Amino acid sequence: MREKNVPKLSQKAYESFTHHLLVKDLRAGQLISQRELVSLTGLPLGAIRELIPRLEAEGLIRTIPQRGMSIAEVDSKLVKDAFEFRLFLEIQAVKYFTKQATDSLIRKLLEETKDIIAQCELGGSSSLISDAQTVDWNLHEQIIKTLNNKIIIDAYRVNSIKIRLIKLEQTS
């Protein structure tokens, strides 16, 4: 019998895939085979096969018969759709957040932001941009998490991966 908190192999495969995508081991538009994903993730072929329908449903890959899988392309439509989706969700989420967020959460987010501003004023460090981006992602995620709605949180998470992929392509 499996413990409740132990993630399934397909979930580990998903987390590994998204990690490799966001650290640029996988690139937008890249063709990759199931065997290459097995090698990259270190997980069994069965877990990768379970992963593929989820990645396709989320728009992160497209299966090309006889060739493999293509990582999502970053094009103007993806950029428009991803940022528009985030905007629609966050407009409503911010209204809820301002009424429901705890004082301690707001203080924490404010302190993180003030810390980044102070680093900027001091000339910053080599990790300033990365640190600022982390603070920004955290703010957006906290606003959405305040809704306490799994469907919205999951949809937002997938869209966030797409936005991060867009940002990676913009900076490469």
Short mmCIF file of N, CA and C in Angstrom, two decimals:
data_model
loop_
_atom_site.label_atom_id
_atom_site.label_comp_id
_atom_site.label_asym_id
_atom_site.label_seq_id
_atom_site.Cartn_x
_atom_site.Cartn_y
_atom_site.Cartn_z
N MET A 1 0.83 -1.19 0.00
CA MET A 1 0.00 0.00 0.00
C MET A 1 0.88 1.25 0.00
N ARG A 2 0.49 2.21 -0.82
CA ARG A 2 1.26 3.43 -0.98
C ARG A 2 0.86 4.49 0.02
N GLU A 3 1.85 5.25 0.49
CA GLU A 3 1.56 6.37 1.39
C GLU A 3 0.89 7.49 0.60
N LYS A 4 0.03 8.25 1.27
CA LYS A 4 -0.70 9.33 0.62
C LYS A 4 0.22 10.45 0.12
N ASN A 5 1.28 10.75 0.84
CA ASN A 5 2.13 11.88 0.49
C ASN A 5 3.24 11.55 -0.51
N VAL A 6 3.35 10.29 -0.91
CA VAL A 6 4.37 9.89 -1.88
C VAL A 6 3.82 10.13 -3.28
N PRO A 7 4.44 11.02 -4.06
CA PRO A 7 3.90 11.30 -5.39
C PRO A 7 4.03 10.10 -6.31
N LYS A 8 3.06 9.95 -7.19
CA LYS A 8 3.11 8.89 -8.19
C LYS A 8 4.25 9.18 -9.15
N LEU A 9 4.71 8.13 -9.82
CA LEU A 9 5.80 8.30 -10.78
C LEU A 9 5.41 9.28 -11.89
N SER A 10 4.14 9.26 -12.30
CA SER A 10 3.72 10.19 -13.35
C SER A 10 3.83 11.64 -12.86
N GLN A 11 3.55 11.89 -11.57
CA GLN A 11 3.69 13.23 -11.01
C GLN A 11 5.17 13.62 -10.94
N LYS A 12 6.02 12.66 -10.54
CA LYS A 12 7.46 12.92 -10.52
C LYS A 12 7.95 13.24 -11.93
N ALA A 13 7.42 12.52 -12.92
CA ALA A 13 7.81 12.76 -14.31
C ALA A 13 7.38 14.16 -14.74
N TYR A 14 6.19 14.57 -14.34
CA TYR A 14 5.70 15.91 -14.68
C TYR A 14 6.59 16.98 -14.05
N GLU A 15 6.90 16.81 -12.77
CA GLU A 15 7.74 17.78 -12.08
C GLU A 15 9.14 17.83 -12.70
N SER A 16 9.66 16.67 -13.07
CA SER A 16 10.98 16.63 -13.70
C SER A 16 10.94 17.30 -15.07
N PHE A 17 9.90 17.01 -15.86
CA PHE A 17 9.76 17.63 -17.17
C PHE A 17 9.72 19.15 -17.05
N THR A 18 8.85 19.66 -16.17
CA THR A 18 8.73 21.12 -16.05
C THR A 18 10.03 21.73 -15.52
N HIS A 19 10.70 21.03 -14.61
CA HIS A 19 11.99 21.53 -14.13
C HIS A 19 12.98 21.65 -15.29
N HIS A 20 13.11 20.60 -16.08
CA HIS A 20 14.06 20.62 -17.20
C HIS A 20 13.66 21.66 -18.24
N LEU A 21 12.37 21.89 -18.40
CA LEU A 21 11.91 22.92 -19.32
C LEU A 21 12.32 24.30 -18.82
N LEU A 22 12.16 24.54 -17.53
CA LEU A 22 12.42 25.87 -16.98
C LEU A 22 13.89 26.17 -16.70
N VAL A 23 14.74 25.14 -16.72
CA VAL A 23 16.18 25.39 -16.61
C VAL A 23 16.86 25.27 -17.98
N LYS A 24 16.05 25.26 -19.02
CA LYS A 24 16.51 25.28 -20.42
C LYS A 24 17.20 24.00 -20.88
N ASP A 25 16.95 22.87 -20.19
CA ASP A 25 17.44 21.60 -20.72
C ASP A 25 16.59 21.19 -21.91
N LEU A 26 15.36 21.68 -21.94
CA LEU A 26 14.44 21.49 -23.05
C LEU A 26 14.11 22.88 -23.59
N ARG A 27 13.99 23.00 -24.88
CA ARG A 27 13.75 24.32 -25.49
C ARG A 27 12.43 24.31 -26.25
N ALA A 28 11.81 25.46 -26.34
CA ALA A 28 10.58 25.62 -27.11
C ALA A 28 10.83 25.16 -28.54
N GLY A 29 9.90 24.34 -29.07
CA GLY A 29 10.01 23.85 -30.43
C GLY A 29 10.90 22.63 -30.62
N GLN A 30 11.64 22.25 -29.59
CA GLN A 30 12.55 21.11 -29.67
C GLN A 30 11.78 19.81 -29.86
N LEU A 31 12.30 18.92 -30.70
CA LEU A 31 11.76 17.58 -30.83
C LEU A 31 12.46 16.68 -29.83
N ILE A 32 11.69 15.84 -29.17
CA ILE A 32 12.26 14.92 -28.18
C ILE A 32 11.48 13.61 -28.22
N SER A 33 12.16 12.51 -28.00
CA SER A 33 11.51 11.21 -28.00
C SER A 33 11.19 10.79 -26.56
N GLN A 34 10.37 9.76 -26.45
CA GLN A 34 10.07 9.21 -25.12
C GLN A 34 11.35 8.69 -24.47
N ARG A 35 12.17 8.04 -25.23
CA ARG A 35 13.43 7.50 -24.70
C ARG A 35 14.34 8.62 -24.18
N GLU A 36 14.38 9.73 -24.89
CA GLU A 36 15.19 10.87 -24.43
C GLU A 36 14.64 11.43 -23.13
N LEU A 37 13.30 11.45 -22.99
CA LEU A 37 12.70 11.91 -21.73
C LEU A 37 13.01 10.94 -20.59
N VAL A 38 13.05 9.64 -20.90
CA VAL A 38 13.44 8.65 -19.89
C VAL A 38 14.85 8.95 -19.41
N SER A 39 15.74 9.19 -20.35
CA SER A 39 17.12 9.48 -20.01
C SER A 39 17.24 10.79 -19.22
N LEU A 40 16.53 11.81 -19.66
CA LEU A 40 16.60 13.12 -19.02
C LEU A 40 16.05 13.10 -17.60
N THR A 41 14.91 12.43 -17.42
CA THR A 41 14.24 12.44 -16.11
C THR A 41 14.74 11.34 -15.18
N GLY A 42 15.31 10.28 -15.75
CA GLY A 42 15.72 9.15 -14.93
C GLY A 42 14.55 8.31 -14.45
N LEU A 43 13.41 8.48 -15.08
CA LEU A 43 12.20 7.75 -14.69
C LEU A 43 11.84 6.72 -15.74
N PRO A 44 11.08 5.69 -15.37
CA PRO A 44 10.78 4.62 -16.31
C PRO A 44 9.87 5.07 -17.47
N LEU A 45 9.93 4.31 -18.55
CA LEU A 45 9.15 4.61 -19.75
C LEU A 45 7.65 4.67 -19.44
N GLY A 46 7.17 3.81 -18.56
CA GLY A 46 5.75 3.82 -18.19
C GLY A 46 5.32 5.17 -17.63
N ALA A 47 6.15 5.76 -16.79
CA ALA A 47 5.82 7.08 -16.20
C ALA A 47 5.80 8.15 -17.29
N ILE A 48 6.72 8.05 -18.24
CA ILE A 48 6.77 9.02 -19.34
C ILE A 48 5.53 8.86 -20.21
N ARG A 49 5.13 7.63 -20.47
CA ARG A 49 3.93 7.40 -21.30
C ARG A 49 2.68 7.92 -20.61
N GLU A 50 2.62 7.81 -19.29
CA GLU A 50 1.49 8.38 -18.55
C GLU A 50 1.51 9.90 -18.58
N LEU A 51 2.69 10.47 -18.65
CA LEU A 51 2.88 11.91 -18.64
C LEU A 51 2.42 12.59 -19.93
N ILE A 52 2.63 11.94 -21.03
CA ILE A 52 2.41 12.55 -22.35
C ILE A 52 0.99 13.10 -22.53
N PRO A 53 -0.08 12.35 -22.23
CA PRO A 53 -1.42 12.93 -22.42
C PRO A 53 -1.64 14.19 -21.59
N ARG A 54 -1.09 14.23 -20.39
CA ARG A 54 -1.23 15.42 -19.56
C ARG A 54 -0.52 16.62 -20.20
N LEU A 55 0.70 16.41 -20.67
CA LEU A 55 1.45 17.50 -21.30
C LEU A 55 0.75 17.98 -22.56
N GLU A 56 0.16 17.05 -23.32
CA GLU A 56 -0.58 17.45 -24.52
C GLU A 56 -1.82 18.24 -24.15
N ALA A 57 -2.55 17.78 -23.14
CA ALA A 57 -3.77 18.47 -22.71
C ALA A 57 -3.46 19.87 -22.22
N GLU A 58 -2.30 20.04 -21.59
CA GLU A 58 -1.91 21.35 -21.07
C GLU A 58 -1.25 22.23 -22.14
N GLY A 59 -1.05 21.68 -23.31
CA GLY A 59 -0.46 22.46 -24.40
C GLY A 59 1.04 22.64 -24.27
N LEU A 60 1.69 21.81 -23.47
CA LEU A 60 3.14 21.94 -23.28
C LEU A 60 3.93 21.15 -24.31
N ILE A 61 3.30 20.13 -24.91
CA ILE A 61 3.92 19.38 -26.00
C ILE A 61 2.87 19.07 -27.05
N ARG A 62 3.36 18.67 -28.22
CA ARG A 62 2.50 18.19 -29.29
C ARG A 62 3.17 16.93 -29.84
N THR A 63 2.41 15.85 -29.92
CA THR A 63 2.97 14.61 -30.46
C THR A 63 2.95 14.67 -31.98
N ILE A 64 4.08 14.33 -32.57
CA ILE A 64 4.20 14.28 -34.02
C ILE A 64 4.46 12.82 -34.39
N PRO A 65 3.47 12.17 -35.03
CA PRO A 65 3.63 10.74 -35.35
C PRO A 65 4.93 10.45 -36.10
N GLN A 66 5.57 9.39 -35.71
CA GLN A 66 6.81 8.89 -36.30
C GLN A 66 8.02 9.79 -36.05
N ARG A 67 7.84 10.89 -35.30
CA ARG A 67 8.96 11.80 -35.07
C ARG A 67 9.24 12.02 -33.59
N GLY A 68 8.22 11.96 -32.76
CA GLY A 68 8.40 12.23 -31.35
C GLY A 68 7.45 13.29 -30.86
N MET A 69 7.93 14.08 -29.93
CA MET A 69 7.12 15.15 -29.36
C MET A 69 7.83 16.47 -29.58
N SER A 70 7.03 17.49 -29.78
CA SER A 70 7.57 18.83 -29.94
C SER A 70 7.18 19.66 -28.73
N ILE A 71 8.18 20.26 -28.10
CA ILE A 71 7.93 21.16 -26.97
C ILE A 71 7.16 22.37 -27.52
N ALA A 72 6.25 22.92 -26.73
CA ALA A 72 5.43 24.05 -27.16
C ALA A 72 6.29 25.13 -27.80
N GLU A 73 5.81 25.66 -28.92
CA GLU A 73 6.47 26.77 -29.60
C GLU A 73 6.06 28.07 -28.95
N VAL A 74 6.99 28.98 -28.84
CA VAL A 74 6.67 30.33 -28.36
C VAL A 74 6.43 31.19 -29.59
N ASP A 75 5.17 31.58 -29.77
CA ASP A 75 4.81 32.45 -30.88
C ASP A 75 3.90 33.56 -30.36
N SER A 76 3.54 34.48 -31.22
CA SER A 76 2.75 35.62 -30.78
C SER A 76 1.40 35.20 -30.21
N LYS A 77 0.82 34.13 -30.72
CA LYS A 77 -0.48 33.66 -30.20
C LYS A 77 -0.33 33.14 -28.78
N LEU A 78 0.72 32.37 -28.50
CA LEU A 78 0.94 31.88 -27.15
C LEU A 78 1.16 33.05 -26.19
N VAL A 79 1.95 34.02 -26.60
CA VAL A 79 2.22 35.18 -25.75
C VAL A 79 0.92 35.90 -25.43
N LYS A 80 0.13 36.20 -26.46
CA LYS A 80 -1.15 36.89 -26.27
C LYS A 80 -2.07 36.09 -25.36
N ASP A 81 -2.24 34.81 -25.68
CA ASP A 81 -3.17 33.97 -24.92
C ASP A 81 -2.74 33.81 -23.46
N ALA A 82 -1.46 33.56 -23.23
CA ALA A 82 -0.98 33.31 -21.86
C ALA A 82 -1.13 34.55 -20.98
N PHE A 83 -0.72 35.71 -21.50
CA PHE A 83 -0.81 36.92 -20.68
C PHE A 83 -2.25 37.40 -20.53
N GLU A 84 -3.06 37.19 -21.54
CA GLU A 84 -4.47 37.55 -21.45
C GLU A 84 -5.18 36.68 -20.41
N PHE A 85 -4.87 35.39 -20.41
CA PHE A 85 -5.46 34.47 -19.43
C PHE A 85 -5.07 34.88 -18.02
N ARG A 86 -3.79 35.19 -17.83
CA ARG A 86 -3.33 35.62 -16.51
C ARG A 86 -4.04 36.90 -16.08
N LEU A 87 -4.19 37.82 -17.00
CA LEU A 87 -4.86 39.09 -16.69
C LEU A 87 -6.31 38.85 -16.24
N PHE A 88 -7.04 38.03 -16.97
CA PHE A 88 -8.44 37.76 -16.61
C PHE A 88 -8.54 37.11 -15.24
N LEU A 89 -7.69 36.14 -14.96
CA LEU A 89 -7.73 35.49 -13.65
C LEU A 89 -7.35 36.46 -12.54
N GLU A 90 -6.27 37.21 -12.75
CA GLU A 90 -5.76 38.05 -11.68
C GLU A 90 -6.65 39.26 -11.39
N ILE A 91 -7.36 39.76 -12.37
CA ILE A 91 -8.27 40.88 -12.11
C ILE A 91 -9.28 40.48 -11.03
N GLN A 92 -9.85 39.32 -11.17
CA GLN A 92 -10.82 38.86 -10.17
C GLN A 92 -10.12 38.42 -8.88
N ALA A 93 -8.98 37.76 -9.03
CA ALA A 93 -8.27 37.25 -7.86
C ALA A 93 -7.80 38.38 -6.95
N VAL A 94 -7.36 39.49 -7.52
CA VAL A 94 -6.88 40.61 -6.71
C VAL A 94 -8.02 41.18 -5.87
N LYS A 95 -9.21 41.25 -6.44
CA LYS A 95 -10.38 41.73 -5.69
C LYS A 95 -10.60 40.84 -4.46
N TYR A 96 -10.49 39.54 -4.65
CA TYR A 96 -10.67 38.60 -3.56
C TYR A 96 -9.50 38.69 -2.57
N PHE A 97 -8.29 38.76 -3.11
CA PHE A 97 -7.08 38.82 -2.31
C PHE A 97 -7.12 40.01 -1.33
N THR A 98 -7.56 41.17 -1.81
CA THR A 98 -7.58 42.36 -0.95
C THR A 98 -8.53 42.21 0.23
N LYS A 99 -9.51 41.33 0.09
CA LYS A 99 -10.46 41.11 1.19
C LYS A 99 -10.08 39.92 2.07
N GLN A 100 -9.37 38.94 1.50
CA GLN A 100 -9.15 37.68 2.20
C GLN A 100 -7.72 37.44 2.70
N ALA A 101 -6.76 38.11 2.11
CA ALA A 101 -5.35 37.84 2.50
C ALA A 101 -5.13 38.24 3.95
N THR A 102 -4.34 37.45 4.63
CA THR A 102 -4.03 37.75 6.03
C THR A 102 -3.04 38.90 6.10
N ASP A 103 -3.06 39.58 7.21
CA ASP A 103 -2.10 40.68 7.42
C ASP A 103 -0.67 40.16 7.35
N SER A 104 -0.44 38.97 7.88
CA SER A 104 0.93 38.43 7.88
C SER A 104 1.39 38.12 6.45
N LEU A 105 0.50 37.64 5.60
CA LEU A 105 0.88 37.37 4.21
C LEU A 105 1.19 38.69 3.50
N ILE A 106 0.36 39.68 3.70
CA ILE A 106 0.60 40.98 3.06
C ILE A 106 1.92 41.58 3.55
N ARG A 107 2.19 41.49 4.85
CA ARG A 107 3.46 41.99 5.39
C ARG A 107 4.64 41.26 4.76
N LYS A 108 4.54 39.95 4.64
CA LYS A 108 5.62 39.14 4.06
C LYS A 108 5.88 39.55 2.62
N LEU A 109 4.83 39.68 1.82
CA LEU A 109 4.98 40.07 0.42
C LEU A 109 5.55 41.49 0.30
N LEU A 110 5.10 42.37 1.16
CA LEU A 110 5.60 43.74 1.16
C LEU A 110 7.08 43.79 1.53
N GLU A 111 7.47 43.03 2.55
CA GLU A 111 8.89 42.98 2.95
C GLU A 111 9.77 42.43 1.84
N GLU A 112 9.30 41.38 1.15
CA GLU A 112 10.07 40.82 0.04
C GLU A 112 10.27 41.87 -1.05
N THR A 113 9.21 42.61 -1.34
CA THR A 113 9.28 43.65 -2.37
C THR A 113 10.21 44.78 -1.94
N LYS A 114 10.08 45.22 -0.69
CA LYS A 114 10.95 46.29 -0.20
C LYS A 114 12.42 45.86 -0.22
N ASP A 115 12.68 44.59 0.07
CA ASP A 115 14.04 44.08 0.05
C ASP A 115 14.62 44.15 -1.37
N ILE A 116 13.83 43.81 -2.35
CA ILE A 116 14.30 43.89 -3.74
C ILE A 116 14.57 45.34 -4.12
N ILE A 117 13.68 46.24 -3.73
CA ILE A 117 13.87 47.66 -4.03
C ILE A 117 15.16 48.17 -3.38
N ALA A 118 15.39 47.77 -2.13
CA ALA A 118 16.61 48.19 -1.43
C ALA A 118 17.85 47.66 -2.14
N GLN A 119 17.80 46.42 -2.62
CA GLN A 119 18.93 45.86 -3.37
C GLN A 119 19.19 46.66 -4.64
N CYS A 120 18.11 47.08 -5.30
CA CYS A 120 18.25 47.89 -6.52
C CYS A 120 18.93 49.22 -6.21
N GLU A 121 18.51 49.83 -5.13
CA GLU A 121 19.08 51.12 -4.75
C GLU A 121 20.55 51.02 -4.38
N LEU A 122 20.96 49.84 -3.92
CA LEU A 122 22.37 49.63 -3.56
C LEU A 122 23.21 49.17 -4.75
N GLY A 123 22.59 49.08 -5.90
CA GLY A 123 23.33 48.65 -7.08
C GLY A 123 23.12 47.19 -7.42
N GLY A 124 22.47 46.47 -6.53
CA GLY A 124 22.12 45.08 -6.82
C GLY A 124 23.28 44.13 -6.75
N SER A 125 22.96 42.89 -6.97
CA SER A 125 23.95 41.82 -7.00
C SER A 125 23.78 41.04 -8.29
N SER A 126 24.61 40.06 -8.49
CA SER A 126 24.52 39.27 -9.72
C SER A 126 23.21 38.46 -9.77
N SER A 127 22.61 38.23 -8.61
CA SER A 127 21.37 37.46 -8.60
C SER A 127 20.12 38.33 -8.47
N LEU A 128 20.28 39.64 -8.59
CA LEU A 128 19.15 40.56 -8.37
C LEU A 128 17.97 40.28 -9.30
N ILE A 129 18.23 40.12 -10.57
CA ILE A 129 17.14 39.89 -11.52
C ILE A 129 16.42 38.60 -11.19
N SER A 130 17.17 37.56 -10.92
CA SER A 130 16.58 36.28 -10.56
C SER A 130 15.78 36.39 -9.25
N ASP A 131 16.35 37.08 -8.27
CA ASP A 131 15.66 37.27 -6.99
C ASP A 131 14.37 38.07 -7.17
N ALA A 132 14.44 39.12 -7.96
CA ALA A 132 13.26 39.95 -8.21
C ALA A 132 12.19 39.15 -8.93
N GLN A 133 12.60 38.32 -9.89
CA GLN A 133 11.63 37.49 -10.61
C GLN A 133 10.97 36.49 -9.66
N THR A 134 11.74 35.93 -8.74
CA THR A 134 11.19 34.99 -7.76
C THR A 134 10.15 35.69 -6.88
N VAL A 135 10.46 36.89 -6.43
CA VAL A 135 9.51 37.66 -5.61
C VAL A 135 8.24 37.94 -6.41
N ASP A 136 8.40 38.30 -7.67
CA ASP A 136 7.25 38.59 -8.54
C ASP A 136 6.39 37.34 -8.75
N TRP A 137 7.02 36.21 -9.07
CA TRP A 137 6.26 34.96 -9.25
C TRP A 137 5.51 34.62 -7.97
N ASN A 138 6.17 34.77 -6.84
CA ASN A 138 5.55 34.45 -5.56
C ASN A 138 4.33 35.32 -5.30
N LEU A 139 4.42 36.61 -5.60
CA LEU A 139 3.29 37.51 -5.42
C LEU A 139 2.09 37.04 -6.26
N HIS A 140 2.33 36.78 -7.54
CA HIS A 140 1.24 36.33 -8.42
C HIS A 140 0.63 35.02 -7.89
N GLU A 141 1.48 34.07 -7.51
CA GLU A 141 0.99 32.78 -7.01
C GLU A 141 0.18 32.94 -5.73
N GLN A 142 0.63 33.80 -4.83
CA GLN A 142 -0.10 34.01 -3.58
C GLN A 142 -1.47 34.63 -3.82
N ILE A 143 -1.55 35.54 -4.77
CA ILE A 143 -2.84 36.15 -5.11
C ILE A 143 -3.81 35.07 -5.57
N ILE A 144 -3.35 34.18 -6.43
CA ILE A 144 -4.22 33.11 -6.95
C ILE A 144 -4.53 32.08 -5.86
N LYS A 145 -3.53 31.71 -5.06
CA LYS A 145 -3.75 30.71 -4.01
C LYS A 145 -4.77 31.16 -2.98
N THR A 146 -4.91 32.46 -2.80
CA THR A 146 -5.88 32.99 -1.84
C THR A 146 -7.30 32.60 -2.23
N LEU A 147 -7.53 32.34 -3.51
CA LEU A 147 -8.86 31.92 -3.95
C LEU A 147 -9.24 30.55 -3.39
N ASN A 148 -8.22 29.74 -3.08
CA ASN A 148 -8.45 28.40 -2.54
C ASN A 148 -9.35 27.57 -3.46
N ASN A 149 -9.09 27.66 -4.77
CA ASN A 149 -9.88 26.95 -5.77
C ASN A 149 -8.92 26.12 -6.61
N LYS A 150 -8.95 24.80 -6.44
CA LYS A 150 -7.99 23.91 -7.09
C LYS A 150 -8.04 24.02 -8.61
N ILE A 151 -9.20 24.16 -9.18
CA ILE A 151 -9.32 24.25 -10.64
C ILE A 151 -8.59 25.49 -11.14
N ILE A 152 -8.82 26.62 -10.50
CA ILE A 152 -8.17 27.87 -10.91
C ILE A 152 -6.67 27.80 -10.64
N ILE A 153 -6.28 27.29 -9.48
CA ILE A 153 -4.86 27.19 -9.14
C ILE A 153 -4.12 26.31 -10.15
N ASP A 154 -4.70 25.17 -10.52
CA ASP A 154 -4.06 24.28 -11.49
C ASP A 154 -3.96 24.93 -12.87
N ALA A 155 -5.03 25.58 -13.31
CA ALA A 155 -5.00 26.26 -14.61
C ALA A 155 -3.96 27.37 -14.60
N TYR A 156 -3.89 28.10 -13.50
CA TYR A 156 -2.92 29.18 -13.37
C TYR A 156 -1.49 28.63 -13.39
N ARG A 157 -1.27 27.51 -12.70
CA ARG A 157 0.06 26.89 -12.67
C ARG A 157 0.53 26.53 -14.07
N VAL A 158 -0.34 25.93 -14.87
CA VAL A 158 0.02 25.56 -16.24
C VAL A 158 0.33 26.81 -17.06
N ASN A 159 -0.50 27.83 -16.90
CA ASN A 159 -0.28 29.07 -17.63
C ASN A 159 1.03 29.73 -17.19
N SER A 160 1.33 29.62 -15.91
CA SER A 160 2.58 30.17 -15.38
C SER A 160 3.79 29.50 -16.02
N ILE A 161 3.70 28.20 -16.24
CA ILE A 161 4.79 27.48 -16.91
C ILE A 161 4.97 28.05 -18.32
N LYS A 162 3.86 28.29 -19.01
CA LYS A 162 3.94 28.85 -20.36
C LYS A 162 4.54 30.25 -20.34
N ILE A 163 4.17 31.06 -19.38
CA ILE A 163 4.74 32.41 -19.29
C ILE A 163 6.23 32.35 -18.98
N ARG A 164 6.62 31.42 -18.14
CA ARG A 164 8.06 31.27 -17.85
C ARG A 164 8.81 30.81 -19.10
N LEU A 165 8.20 29.93 -19.88
CA LEU A 165 8.80 29.48 -21.13
C LEU A 165 8.95 30.67 -22.09
N ILE A 166 7.93 31.51 -22.15
CA ILE A 166 7.99 32.72 -22.98
C ILE A 166 9.15 33.60 -22.53
N LYS A 167 9.25 33.83 -21.23
CA LYS A 167 10.32 34.69 -20.71
C LYS A 167 11.70 34.10 -21.00
N LEU A 168 11.82 32.78 -20.92
CA LEU A 168 13.10 32.14 -21.23
C LEU A 168 13.47 32.37 -22.69
N GLU A 169 12.49 32.30 -23.56
CA GLU A 169 12.77 32.50 -24.99
C GLU A 169 13.10 33.96 -25.27
N GLN A 170 12.49 34.88 -24.53
CA GLN A 170 12.78 36.30 -24.71
C GLN A 170 14.19 36.64 -24.29
N THR A 171 14.71 35.93 -23.31
CA THR A 171 16.04 36.27 -22.79
C THR A 171 17.14 35.44 -23.43
N SER A 172 16.79 34.49 -24.29
CA SER A 172 17.84 33.67 -24.90
C SER A 172 18.23 34.19 -26.26
#
